[in-house]
Short mmCIF file of C-alpha atoms in Angstrom, two decimals:
data_model
loop_
_atom_site.label_atom_id
_atom_site.label_comp_id
_atom_site.label_asym_id
_atom_site.label_seq_id
_atom_site.Cartn_x
_atom_site.Cartn_y
_atom_site.Cartn_z
CA MET J 1 -0.01 -0.05 -0.01
CA ALA J 2 1.52 3.45 -0.99
CA THR J 3 2.34 5.68 1.75
CA THR J 4 0.53 9.06 1.72
CA ARG J 5 2.81 12.13 2.42
CA PRO J 6 1.04 15.15 4.27
CA ARG J 7 0.02 17.83 2.15
CA ALA J 8 1.58 21.27 2.20
CA GLY J 9 -0.54 23.98 3.98
CA GLY J 10 -0.58 26.28 6.95
CA SER J 11 -1.24 29.78 7.67
CA VAL J 12 0.58 32.93 8.48
CA ARG J 13 -1.20 35.58 10.66
CA LYS J 14 -0.55 38.55 12.90
CA VAL J 15 -0.66 37.72 16.62
CA THR J 16 -3.62 39.53 17.98
CA SER J 17 -6.01 39.04 20.75
CA LYS J 18 -8.72 36.46 19.92
CA ASN J 19 -7.58 36.69 16.29
CA ASP J 20 -8.91 40.20 16.06
CA PRO J 21 -7.84 42.41 13.09
CA CYS J 22 -4.57 44.39 13.67
CA PRO J 23 -5.28 47.33 15.76
CA HIS J 24 -2.94 49.40 13.54
CA GLY J 25 -4.95 48.82 10.48
CA LYS J 26 -4.75 46.32 7.54
CA GLY J 27 -1.49 46.35 5.79
CA ALA J 28 0.16 48.72 8.42
CA LYS J 29 3.88 48.31 9.25
CA CYS J 30 3.75 47.80 12.97
CA ASP J 31 5.64 45.70 15.78
CA CYS J 32 2.95 43.05 15.97
CA ARG J 33 4.51 39.50 15.72
CA TRP J 34 3.45 36.84 13.31
CA ARG J 35 2.24 33.39 13.96
CA VAL J 36 2.77 30.46 11.76
CA GLN J 37 0.24 27.42 12.21
CA TYR J 38 0.36 24.04 10.37
CA VAL J 39 -0.23 20.26 10.74
CA ASP J 40 2.91 18.11 11.03
CA GLY J 41 3.38 14.64 9.60
CA SER J 42 1.81 12.93 12.63
CA GLY J 43 -1.34 15.11 12.34
CA ARG J 44 -0.43 17.30 15.42
CA GLN J 45 -1.11 20.96 14.95
CA ARG J 46 1.98 23.17 15.48
CA GLU J 47 2.67 26.88 15.69
CA ARG J 48 5.68 29.18 15.98
CA LYS J 49 5.97 33.07 16.22
CA PHE J 50 8.36 35.32 14.59
CA ASP J 51 9.13 39.05 14.55
CA THR J 52 8.48 39.67 10.78
CA LYS J 53 6.24 38.20 8.17
CA ALA J 54 9.30 37.40 5.92
CA GLN J 55 10.63 35.15 8.67
CA ALA J 56 7.24 33.57 9.14
CA ASP J 57 6.74 32.95 5.43
CA ALA J 58 10.26 31.46 5.10
CA HIS J 59 9.49 29.16 8.07
CA LEU J 60 6.29 27.91 6.52
CA THR J 61 8.11 27.27 3.11
CA GLU J 62 10.71 25.25 4.99
CA VAL J 63 8.01 23.24 6.84
CA ASN J 64 5.99 22.46 3.64
CA LYS J 65 9.23 21.41 1.73
CA ALA J 66 10.08 19.01 4.56
CA LYS J 67 6.59 17.68 4.53
CA ILE J 68 6.49 17.06 0.87
CA THR J 69 10.04 15.65 0.51
CA THR J 70 10.35 13.48 3.82
CA GLY J 71 6.88 13.16 5.08
CA SER J 72 7.60 14.74 8.43
CA VAL J 73 9.01 17.99 9.97
CA PRO J 74 12.28 17.81 11.67
CA GLY J 75 12.72 18.96 15.27
CA HIS J 76 14.73 22.15 14.40
CA LEU J 77 11.49 23.40 12.53
CA THR J 78 8.94 22.26 15.19
CA GLY J 79 11.10 23.52 18.01
CA ASP J 80 11.42 19.92 19.43
CA SER J 81 14.91 19.69 20.43
CA PRO J 82 16.92 18.95 23.67
CA THR J 83 18.32 21.70 25.77
CA VAL J 84 21.97 22.54 25.65
CA GLU J 85 22.64 20.70 28.90
CA GLN J 86 20.72 17.63 27.62
CA LEU J 87 22.61 17.67 24.40
CA CYS J 88 25.90 17.58 26.29
CA ASP J 89 24.83 14.30 27.97
CA LYS J 90 23.51 12.78 24.76
CA TRP J 91 26.71 13.75 22.77
CA PHE J 92 29.09 12.09 25.30
CA ALA J 93 26.92 9.08 25.50
CA HIS J 94 27.08 8.90 21.71
CA ARG J 95 30.86 9.39 21.63
CA ALA J 96 31.97 6.02 23.01
CA ASP J 97 35.23 6.42 21.09
CA PHE J 98 36.35 9.34 23.46
CA THR J 99 39.11 8.40 25.99
CA PRO J 100 38.28 9.20 29.71
CA GLY J 101 40.69 11.96 29.60
CA THR J 102 39.03 13.52 26.44
CA VAL J 103 35.71 13.28 28.11
CA ARG J 104 36.82 15.02 31.29
CA ASN J 105 38.41 17.73 29.31
CA TYR J 106 35.45 18.19 27.06
CA ARG J 107 32.99 18.22 29.98
CA SER J 108 34.96 20.82 31.63
CA LYS J 109 34.65 22.93 28.55
CA CYS J 110 30.88 22.52 28.54
CA ARG J 111 30.34 23.04 32.18
CA CYS J 112 32.69 26.22 32.35
CA HIS J 113 31.94 27.78 29.04
CA ILE J 114 29.29 26.54 26.71
CA VAL J 115 26.43 25.86 29.10
CA PRO J 116 26.81 29.21 31.14
CA PHE J 117 26.86 31.21 27.95
CA PHE J 118 23.93 29.64 25.95
CA GLY J 119 21.91 28.68 29.18
CA ALA J 120 21.22 25.09 30.55
CA THR J 121 17.59 25.21 29.49
CA THR J 122 17.98 26.94 25.99
CA MET J 123 16.60 24.74 23.28
CA VAL J 124 19.43 23.67 20.88
CA SER J 125 17.31 24.45 17.89
CA LYS J 126 17.37 28.21 18.82
CA ILE J 127 21.11 28.47 18.56
CA THR J 128 22.19 30.69 15.60
CA ASN J 129 25.39 31.30 13.78
CA ASP J 130 25.33 35.01 15.20
CA GLN J 131 25.13 33.56 18.81
CA VAL J 132 28.12 31.27 18.12
CA GLU J 133 30.04 34.38 16.84
CA GLN J 134 29.00 36.27 20.02
CA PHE J 135 30.16 33.20 22.08
CA ARG J 136 33.66 33.40 20.30
CA ASP J 137 34.01 37.13 21.07
CA HIS J 138 32.89 36.50 24.64
CA LEU J 139 35.71 33.84 25.03
CA TYR J 140 38.33 36.22 23.61
CA ALA J 141 37.07 39.07 25.96
CA GLU J 142 37.67 36.51 28.84
CA GLU J 143 41.30 36.20 27.64
CA ILE J 144 40.97 32.55 26.70
CA SER J 145 43.85 31.71 24.47
CA PRO J 146 43.14 31.68 20.69
CA GLY J 147 44.01 27.98 20.48
CA GLU J 148 41.63 27.13 23.27
CA VAL J 149 38.77 29.24 21.71
CA ILE J 150 39.21 27.14 18.55
CA THR J 151 39.25 23.80 20.66
CA ILE J 152 36.07 25.00 22.61
CA ILE J 153 34.15 26.01 19.43
CA SER J 154 35.49 23.72 16.67
CA SER J 155 36.00 20.61 18.57
CA VAL J 156 33.29 20.62 21.37
CA LEU J 157 30.46 22.84 20.35
CA LYS J 158 30.63 22.06 16.62
CA GLY J 159 30.86 18.40 17.38
CA MET J 160 27.74 18.72 19.61
CA LEU J 161 25.71 20.63 17.07
CA GLU J 162 26.74 18.35 14.35
CA TYR J 163 25.26 15.33 16.17
CA ALA J 164 22.18 17.62 16.81
CA HIS J 165 22.08 18.18 13.06
CA GLU J 166 22.29 14.51 12.24
CA LYS J 167 19.30 13.92 14.66
CA GLY J 168 17.26 16.67 12.92
CA TRP J 169 17.38 18.94 16.07
CA VAL J 170 19.07 21.74 14.24
CA GLY J 171 19.24 22.70 10.58
CA ARG J 172 22.60 23.91 9.28
CA ASN J 173 25.29 23.61 11.97
CA PRO J 174 25.59 27.23 13.20
CA CYS J 175 29.27 26.77 13.90
CA ILE J 176 30.05 26.47 10.20
CA GLY J 177 31.68 29.62 8.82
CA VAL J 178 32.83 30.93 12.12
CA ARG J 179 36.23 32.57 11.73
CA PHE J 180 38.94 32.64 14.62
CA LYS J 181 42.17 34.72 15.27
CA PRO J 182 45.30 33.11 14.09
CA VAL J 183 47.01 30.94 16.82
CA PRO J 184 50.52 32.57 17.38
CA GLU J 185 53.38 30.14 16.46
CA ASN J 186 55.61 29.91 19.57
CA GLU J 187 59.04 28.44 18.83
CA VAL J 188 59.72 25.62 21.13
CA TYR J 189 62.94 26.27 23.04
CA LEU J 190 65.75 23.81 22.07
CA PRO J 191 67.95 23.07 25.16
CA THR J 192 71.59 22.77 24.91
CA ARG J 193 73.57 19.74 26.07
CA GLN J 194 74.61 21.73 29.20
CA ASN J 195 70.98 22.71 29.84
CA VAL J 196 70.08 19.10 30.02
CA LEU J 197 72.97 18.16 32.31
CA ASP J 198 72.25 21.12 34.50
CA MET J 199 68.50 20.21 34.92
CA ALA J 200 69.64 16.68 35.94
CA GLU J 201 71.88 18.11 38.62
CA LYS J 202 69.37 20.75 39.90
CA ILE J 203 66.14 18.70 39.91
CA ASP J 204 65.17 16.72 42.97
CA PRO J 205 67.13 13.46 42.71
CA PHE J 206 64.02 11.38 42.75
CA TYR J 207 63.03 13.06 39.46
CA ARG J 208 66.52 13.12 37.96
CA LEU J 209 65.53 10.02 35.70
CA THR J 210 62.83 12.04 34.15
CA ILE J 211 65.39 14.34 32.42
CA PHE J 212 66.95 11.52 30.69
CA LEU J 213 63.83 9.58 29.87
CA GLN J 214 62.75 12.62 27.77
CA ALA J 215 66.17 13.72 26.50
CA LEU J 216 67.57 10.44 25.36
CA LEU J 217 64.29 8.37 24.77
CA GLY J 218 62.01 11.14 23.62
CA LEU J 219 59.07 10.21 26.09
CA ARG J 220 56.20 12.41 26.62
CA ALA J 221 55.51 13.61 30.17
CA GLY J 222 52.57 11.13 30.67
CA GLU J 223 54.76 8.33 29.35
CA VAL J 224 57.60 9.23 31.72
CA MET J 225 55.31 9.13 34.67
CA GLY J 226 53.68 5.83 33.49
CA GLY J 227 56.96 4.18 33.06
CA SER J 228 58.09 1.04 35.06
CA TRP J 229 60.83 -1.37 35.36
CA ASP J 230 59.08 -3.94 33.18
CA CYS J 231 59.37 -1.30 30.30
CA ILE J 232 63.15 -2.01 30.13
CA ARG J 233 63.89 -4.96 27.68
CA ASP J 234 67.11 -6.31 26.23
CA GLY J 235 68.72 -2.99 24.69
CA TYR J 236 65.44 -1.13 24.17
CA PHE J 237 62.76 0.61 26.21
CA ARG J 238 59.02 -0.49 25.49
CA ALA J 239 56.63 2.45 26.20
CA TYR J 240 53.17 1.08 26.14
CA ARG J 241 51.06 3.29 28.64
CA GLN J 242 51.00 6.89 30.08
CA LEU J 243 49.55 8.57 33.03
CA ASP J 244 47.13 11.28 32.02
CA THR J 245 46.53 14.51 33.92
CA ALA J 246 43.77 12.97 36.02
CA GLY J 247 46.04 10.33 37.40
CA GLU J 248 44.62 7.47 35.27
CA LEU J 249 46.65 5.01 33.28
CA ILE J 250 45.69 5.06 29.54
CA PRO J 251 47.18 3.86 26.24
CA LEU J 252 49.71 5.78 24.51
CA LYS J 253 48.63 8.85 22.43
CA GLY J 254 47.28 7.76 19.13
CA LYS J 255 47.45 3.99 19.98
CA LYS J 256 44.98 1.45 21.40
CA GLU J 257 45.14 -0.78 24.43
CA GLY J 258 48.11 -3.20 24.03
CA GLU J 259 50.00 -1.24 21.39
CA TYR J 260 53.47 0.14 22.15
CA ARG J 261 56.60 1.50 20.64
CA ASP J 262 60.18 0.47 21.20
CA ILE J 263 63.01 2.99 21.53
CA PRO J 264 66.83 1.90 21.77
CA ILE J 265 68.42 2.52 25.04
CA PRO J 266 71.90 4.29 24.85
CA PRO J 267 74.74 3.82 27.40
CA GLN J 268 74.05 6.97 29.33
CA MET J 269 70.37 5.88 29.68
CA ALA J 270 71.45 2.53 31.16
CA GLU J 271 73.58 4.31 33.67
CA GLU J 272 70.70 6.39 34.80
CA PHE J 273 68.50 3.31 35.23
CA GLU J 274 71.22 1.80 37.37
CA ARG J 275 71.57 4.88 39.50
CA HIS J 276 67.79 5.25 40.12
CA GLY J 277 67.38 1.62 40.75
CA HIS J 278 70.08 1.70 43.30
CA LEU J 279 68.57 4.51 45.29
CA TYR J 280 64.87 3.76 44.79
CA GLY J 281 64.60 0.16 44.18
CA ARG J 282 63.98 -1.88 40.80
CA GLU J 283 60.40 -3.04 41.35
CA GLY J 284 57.15 -1.53 39.89
CA TRP J 285 56.88 2.13 38.93
CA PHE J 286 59.90 4.35 38.49
CA PHE J 287 58.18 6.94 40.51
CA ARG J 288 55.78 5.28 43.01
CA SER J 289 53.07 7.34 44.77
CA PRO J 290 53.30 7.41 48.49
CA ARG J 291 49.60 8.01 48.75
CA ARG J 292 48.10 5.67 46.08
CA PRO J 293 49.50 2.14 46.50
CA GLY J 294 49.84 0.58 43.06
CA TYR J 295 50.06 3.77 41.13
CA PRO J 296 52.77 6.14 40.03
CA ILE J 297 53.06 9.68 41.53
CA GLY J 298 51.01 12.30 39.70
CA ARG J 299 52.25 14.48 36.99
CA THR J 300 51.71 17.81 38.92
CA ALA J 301 54.34 16.80 41.35
CA HIS J 302 56.88 16.20 38.46
CA THR J 303 55.92 19.53 36.86
CA THR J 304 56.50 21.32 40.15
CA ALA J 305 59.95 19.65 40.69
CA PHE J 306 60.89 20.61 36.92
CA ASN J 307 59.76 24.21 37.39
CA THR J 308 61.82 24.57 40.64
CA ALA J 309 64.96 23.33 38.88
CA ARG J 310 64.15 25.54 35.83
CA LEU J 311 63.99 28.72 37.94
CA MET J 312 67.23 27.72 39.59
CA LEU J 313 68.85 27.83 36.23
CA GLY J 314 67.46 31.20 35.45
CA PHE J 315 64.76 30.37 33.15
CA HIS J 316 61.97 32.71 34.45
CA ASP J 317 60.04 33.29 31.19
CA GLY J 318 58.54 29.89 31.01
CA SER J 319 60.19 28.86 27.83
CA PHE J 320 61.86 25.84 29.13
CA VAL J 321 59.17 23.10 29.74
CA PRO J 322 59.41 19.33 29.95
CA GLN J 323 58.36 19.23 26.25
CA CYS J 324 61.61 20.90 25.23
CA LEU J 325 63.47 17.77 26.27
CA ARG J 326 61.54 15.62 23.95
CA HIS J 327 62.26 18.31 21.16
CA TYR J 328 66.05 17.90 22.12
CA PHE J 329 65.64 14.27 21.46
CA CYS J 330 63.86 14.52 18.12
CA THR J 331 66.27 17.10 16.79
CA ASN J 332 69.37 15.30 17.63
CA MET J 333 68.03 12.00 16.35
CA VAL J 334 67.19 13.53 12.96
CA ARG J 335 70.73 15.18 12.96
CA VAL J 336 72.44 11.83 13.70
CA THR J 337 70.33 9.30 11.91
CA GLN J 338 69.11 11.57 8.92
CA ASN J 339 66.14 9.24 8.98
CA ILE J 340 62.68 11.03 9.32
CA ALA J 341 60.56 7.80 9.23
CA LEU J 342 62.77 6.14 11.95
CA VAL J 343 62.46 9.09 14.23
CA ALA J 344 58.71 9.34 13.74
CA VAL J 345 58.47 5.77 15.00
CA TRP J 346 60.65 6.35 18.10
CA ALA J 347 58.95 9.59 18.94
CA GLY J 348 55.46 8.08 18.59
CA HIS J 349 54.20 10.79 16.08
CA ALA J 350 50.84 9.73 14.74
CA SER J 351 52.09 10.75 11.23
CA VAL J 352 55.53 10.94 9.74
CA GLN J 353 54.36 14.30 8.24
CA THR J 354 54.56 15.80 11.81
CA THR J 355 58.09 14.77 12.02
CA TYR J 356 58.80 16.04 8.45
CA ASP J 357 57.25 19.41 9.18
CA ASN J 358 59.12 19.96 12.37
CA TYR J 359 62.50 18.34 11.75
CA PHE J 360 63.27 18.12 7.91
CA HIS J 361 65.47 21.09 8.01
CA TYR J 362 68.05 18.95 9.81
CA VAL J 363 68.26 16.42 7.11
CA ASP J 364 71.32 17.90 5.31
CA GLU J 365 71.97 15.04 2.86
CA ASP J 366 68.44 15.04 1.44
CA ILE J 367 68.71 18.83 0.84
CA ARG J 368 72.05 18.31 -1.02
CA ILE J 369 70.52 15.63 -3.04
CA GLY J 370 67.52 17.69 -3.97
CA ALA J 371 69.84 20.53 -5.07
CA ALA J 372 72.05 18.00 -7.20
CA ALA J 373 68.80 16.54 -8.81
CA SER J 374 67.48 20.02 -9.83
CA ALA J 375 70.82 20.79 -11.32
CA LEU J 376 70.17 17.89 -13.88
CA PHE J 377 67.07 19.29 -15.16
CA LEU J 378 68.70 21.26 -18.08
CA ARG J 379 71.52 18.68 -18.75
CA PRO J 380 71.20 17.06 -22.33
CA ASP J 381 71.97 13.48 -21.00
CA PHE J 382 68.98 13.82 -18.33
CA ILE J 383 66.59 15.10 -21.10
CA GLU J 384 67.63 12.31 -23.49
CA ALA J 385 67.19 9.56 -20.87
CA ALA J 386 63.87 10.90 -19.61
CA GLU J 387 62.46 11.17 -23.06
CA ALA J 388 63.61 7.60 -24.06
CA GLY J 389 62.03 6.22 -20.86
CA LYS J 390 65.30 5.29 -19.34
CA PRO J 391 66.10 5.29 -15.53
CA VAL J 392 67.59 8.52 -14.47
CA ASN J 393 68.29 7.79 -10.84
CA ASP J 394 71.97 7.06 -11.40
CA LEU J 395 72.52 10.46 -12.80
CA VAL J 396 71.85 12.03 -9.34
CA ILE J 397 74.99 11.43 -7.30
CA SER J 398 74.90 12.51 -3.61
CA PRO J 399 77.82 14.63 -2.61
CA LEU J 400 78.37 12.13 0.14
CA ARG J 401 79.15 9.41 -2.46
CA GLU J 402 81.72 8.77 -5.11
CA PRO J 403 80.58 7.60 -8.48
CA GLY J 404 80.17 3.96 -8.76
CA LYS J 405 80.35 3.31 -5.12
CA LYS J 406 77.44 2.12 -2.85
CA PRO J 407 76.39 4.49 0.00
CA ARG J 408 77.95 3.52 3.37
CA ARG J 409 75.46 1.84 5.76
CA ARG J 410 74.78 3.90 8.86
CA HIS J 411 75.05 1.86 12.07
CA LEU J 412 72.39 2.97 14.44
CA ALA J 413 73.50 1.17 17.54
CA GLY J 414 74.04 3.78 20.24
CA VAL J 415 73.21 6.86 18.16
CA ALA J 416 71.03 8.15 20.96
CA ALA J 417 74.25 8.52 22.99
CA GLY J 418 75.32 11.27 20.52
CA PRO J 419 73.47 14.26 22.04
CA LEU J 420 75.06 13.86 25.36
#
């Protein structure tokens, strides 16, 4: 049996007492509001009010178009949509792929910024593009950093409203088209060898190992605090978990439970493991919590110890942070190995493009090969070989090679020892 779609129809009238004529006269331009009435796909009568007749007519047109094409009227037209607070809960329940740390972070942004601005009981269908732009300006006025503003709106609010759009609670996502201030690119401070050694001497002896775990193995701060003696294998370090800012153990960034990465252990790192084990024991966590049995100490304690040592060395501007030690590792690894892909694996970058963008300028040989290759473009033998379909690779000779000789194999054992 064929399905009968509801027919178009409805009315647009001025809002007056008992449907009386407009007191300002027929056709008069006045401040009276306009009421749209229609029957939705389920047979229920609906109405909405607007400030102008043009808005009311446009709304009725959208309603009738939806009724004819889909047989129903979506929630963003009828006004049936969850509140902002309800949408937050529904979105987080829908995003089961979020890690606990992401949920805590995003919920905090909803609780502190999104819900207070739009109102907990505001219907999601009433959020407009202009309101989102007002929200953006409000965040800037509160001196929220440009990067954080982008995260709050583009990652959290836009994600929530995209889910609402999929459910029919809003029309076009009102976050689309919102523009932001550019995020200033702060150059990461690259420590010197002496900076690293001085930090190791100044920091609380209990945290001395953290300096070398980042400078010689390239671990992230959470991976450092989530490290334990079972991570040390035969000649390499296996990183397979991290401690998040809430004190919970979670998988590595960009990896699933059970995934890991292996990093070679240089002689200096082995010596630091021996030193730490001799002073604090060789079982369980490197940095055991005195308050939470079976857990490592929190990341805040490590940050405090690092900042104390940093200030003792005269770094008062905040440029020297734990991440700088990881930057030291990646920079020197690329300088020594000249292998972007290998460093990307050891550093745990989600994409080799990240390593390329940040460290390719240290790959001297590849730059020289590129210059040598471009020098061939106007050589007759290159043009003849290319037009004849013959290999042209042998015409590009690296300045590090002599014609006819194979390139020397680089031995990577112990290269991490190079920086110190």
